[in-house]
XYZ file of N, CA and C in Angstrom:
216
model
N -202.244 -48.264 -74.757
C -201.964 -46.837 -74.685
C -200.506 -46.596 -74.284
N -200.062 -47.332 -73.251
C -198.674 -47.181 -72.813
C -197.710 -47.593 -73.929
N -198.050 -48.687 -74.602
C -197.211 -49.159 -75.711
C -197.042 -48.055 -76.755
N -198.148 -47.413 -77.127
C -198.088 -46.356 -78.145
C -197.310 -45.145 -77.644
N -197.543 -44.755 -76.414
C -196.852 -43.586 -75.857
C -195.340 -43.797 -75.776
N -194.936 -45.028 -75.437
C -193.509 -45.313 -75.298
C -192.843 -45.725 -76.601
N -193.656 -45.966 -77.624
C -193.107 -46.325 -78.924
C -192.625 -47.766 -79.012
N -193.162 -48.645 -78.151
C -192.786 -50.057 -78.212
C -193.437 -50.701 -79.424
N -192.688 -51.533 -80.103
C -193.228 -52.208 -81.295
C -194.096 -53.399 -80.919
N -193.961 -53.892 -79.701
C -194.706 -55.073 -79.285
C -195.295 -54.869 -77.891
N -196.534 -55.315 -77.715
C -197.164 -55.240 -76.399
C -196.447 -56.143 -75.399
N -195.778 -57.175 -75.899
C -195.054 -58.102 -75.016
C -193.965 -57.357 -74.252
N -193.216 -56.518 -74.946
C -192.166 -55.733 -74.288
C -192.776 -54.829 -73.216
N -193.837 -54.140 -73.573
C -194.499 -53.235 -72.626
C -195.035 -54.010 -71.426
N -195.727 -55.114 -71.689
C -196.315 -55.912 -70.613
C -195.238 -56.496 -69.708
N -194.204 -57.054 -70.288
C -193.129 -57.643 -69.488
C -192.419 -56.591 -68.632
N -192.270 -55.403 -69.175
C -191.548 -54.350 -68.467
C -192.377 -53.707 -67.364
N -193.651 -53.459 -67.614
C -194.441 -52.645 -66.691
C -195.495 -53.396 -65.880
N -195.705 -54.675 -66.143
C -196.691 -55.431 -65.383
C -196.315 -55.513 -63.917
N -195.043 -55.621 -63.614
C -194.610 -55.719 -62.216
C -194.878 -54.420 -61.453
N -195.018 -53.317 -62.146
C -195.289 -52.033 -61.505
C -196.764 -51.916 -61.115
N -197.630 -52.549 -61.863
C -199.066 -52.371 -61.675
C -199.594 -52.817 -60.313
N -199.170 -53.953 -59.736
C -199.695 -54.308 -58.416
C -199.383 -53.259 -57.342
N -198.182 -52.720 -57.381
C -197.829 -51.664 -56.422
C -198.665 -50.419 -56.652
N -198.845 -50.076 -57.907
C -199.648 -48.912 -58.252
C -201.100 -49.118 -57.822
N -201.622 -50.312 -58.079
C -202.999 -50.621 -57.691
C -203.157 -50.564 -56.177
N -202.192 -51.090 -55.457
C -202.245 -51.061 -53.991
C -202.208 -49.623 -53.472
N -201.333 -48.822 -54.023
C -201.238 -47.417 -53.610
C -202.534 -46.667 -53.885
N -203.105 -46.911 -55.047
C -204.366 -46.255 -55.397
C -205.492 -46.701 -54.458
N -205.527 -47.992 -54.129
C -206.554 -48.501 -53.218
C -206.390 -47.904 -51.830
N -205.173 -47.807 -51.349
C -204.917 -47.207 -50.034
C -205.333 -45.741 -50.003
N -204.991 -45.009 -51.039
C -205.354 -43.591 -51.096
C -206.870 -43.418 -51.155
N -207.539 -44.264 -51.925
C -208.993 -44.205 -52.024
C -209.640 -44.543 -50.691
N -209.139 -45.573 -50.031
C -209.676 -45.964 -48.725
C -209.523 -44.828 -47.720
N -208.405 -44.152 -47.739
C -208.187 -43.034 -46.812
C -209.169 -41.897 -47.087
N -209.422 -41.609 -48.358
C -210.392 -40.575 -48.700
C -211.800 -40.942 -48.221
N -212.171 -42.208 -48.405
C -213.496 -42.669 -47.976
C -213.612 -42.587 -46.459
N -212.599 -43.039 -45.742
C -212.627 -42.989 -44.278
C -212.705 -41.552 -43.771
N -211.952 -40.668 -44.371
C -211.980 -39.257 -43.958
C -213.357 -38.649 -44.204
N -213.966 -38.958 -45.348
C -215.310 -38.461 -45.645
C -216.317 -39.019 -44.637
N -216.163 -40.281 -44.265
C -217.060 -40.892 -43.282
C -216.896 -40.237 -41.920
N -215.663 -39.944 -41.534
C -215.422 -39.271 -40.250
C -216.071 -37.890 -40.234
N -215.910 -37.146 -41.314
C -216.514 -35.812 -41.385
C -218.029 -35.891 -41.339
N -218.600 -36.850 -42.052
C -220.053 -37.008 -42.060
C -220.554 -37.384 -40.676
N -219.862 -38.272 -39.986
C -220.274 -38.684 -38.644
C -220.194 -37.508 -37.673
N -219.137 -36.726 -37.769
C -218.995 -35.557 -36.907
C -220.116 -34.559 -37.169
N -220.425 -34.346 -38.427
C -221.495 -33.423 -38.801
C -222.841 -33.913 -38.285
N -223.108 -35.198 -38.440
C -224.375 -35.758 -37.976
C -224.495 -35.679 -36.458
N -223.394 -35.941 -35.761
C -223.431 -35.826 -34.295
C -223.717 -34.385 -33.882
N -223.121 -33.438 -34.600
C -223.370 -32.026 -34.295
C -224.817 -31.639 -34.540
N -225.396 -32.122 -35.628
C -226.794 -31.827 -35.940
C -227.717 -32.456 -34.911
N -227.421 -33.676 -34.494
C -228.253 -34.362 -33.503
C -228.193 -33.614 -32.178
N -227.026 -33.112 -31.811
C -226.882 -32.350 -30.572
C -227.687 -31.062 -30.603
N -227.716 -30.391 -31.739
C -228.486 -29.148 -31.868
C -229.981 -29.434 -31.761
N -230.445 -30.516 -32.391
C -231.863 -30.875 -32.313
C -232.250 -31.192 -30.880
N -231.380 -31.927 -30.185
C -231.660 -32.293 -28.802
C -231.734 -31.040 -27.930
N -230.832 -30.101 -28.159
C -230.832 -28.859 -27.374
C -232.098 -28.048 -27.642
N -232.555 -28.010 -28.896
C -233.791 -27.272 -29.215
C -234.990 -27.917 -28.542
N -235.016 -29.254 -28.534
C -236.129 -29.950 -27.891
C -236.161 -29.651 -26.400
N -234.981 -29.697 -25.757
C -234.927 -29.426 -24.320
C -235.338 -27.986 -24.032
N -234.860 -27.070 -24.845
C -235.200 -25.660 -24.649
C -236.692 -25.457 -24.848
N -237.263 -26.076 -25.851
C -238.698 -25.964 -26.117
C -239.527 -26.545 -24.994
N -239.116 -27.654 -24.427
C -239.896 -28.271 -23.356
C -239.815 -27.441 -22.086
N -238.696 -26.772 -21.833
C -238.576 -25.922 -20.657
C -239.484 -24.705 -20.780
N -239.505 -24.099 -21.941
C -240.322 -22.896 -22.104
C -241.800 -23.247 -22.062
N -242.192 -24.400 -22.556
C -243.590 -24.809 -22.482
C -243.979 -25.099 -21.048
N -243.059 -25.696 -20.288
C -243.328 -25.986 -18.884
C -243.556 -24.723 -18.087
N -242.808 -23.663 -18.373
C -242.970 -22.397 -17.675
C -244.321 -21.782 -17.981
N -244.773 -21.877 -19.216
C -246.063 -21.322 -19.593
C -247.178 -22.071 -18.882
N -247.039 -23.365 -18.770
C -248.086 -24.172 -18.138
C -248.194 -23.849 -16.650
N -247.094 -23.500 -16.003
C -247.103 -23.203 -14.567
C -247.777 -21.877 -14.273
N -247.722 -20.911 -15.209
C -248.272 -19.581 -14.963
C -249.722 -19.608 -14.974
């Protein structure tokens, strides 16, 4: 595809010229992808911790109100 876009008559010219660029490009893409995955994991963990805290608070609130009813 690159060969056709650049109008090179031979893939050898294209490969020799641009192959050295690909490892850097691949590394940059991998780093960017890893950062996106880590950020998504952080957000998911924060969300899950928040949900767990709300459930725990509801359970505690429910047990207190049931205890009051039992005492009356």
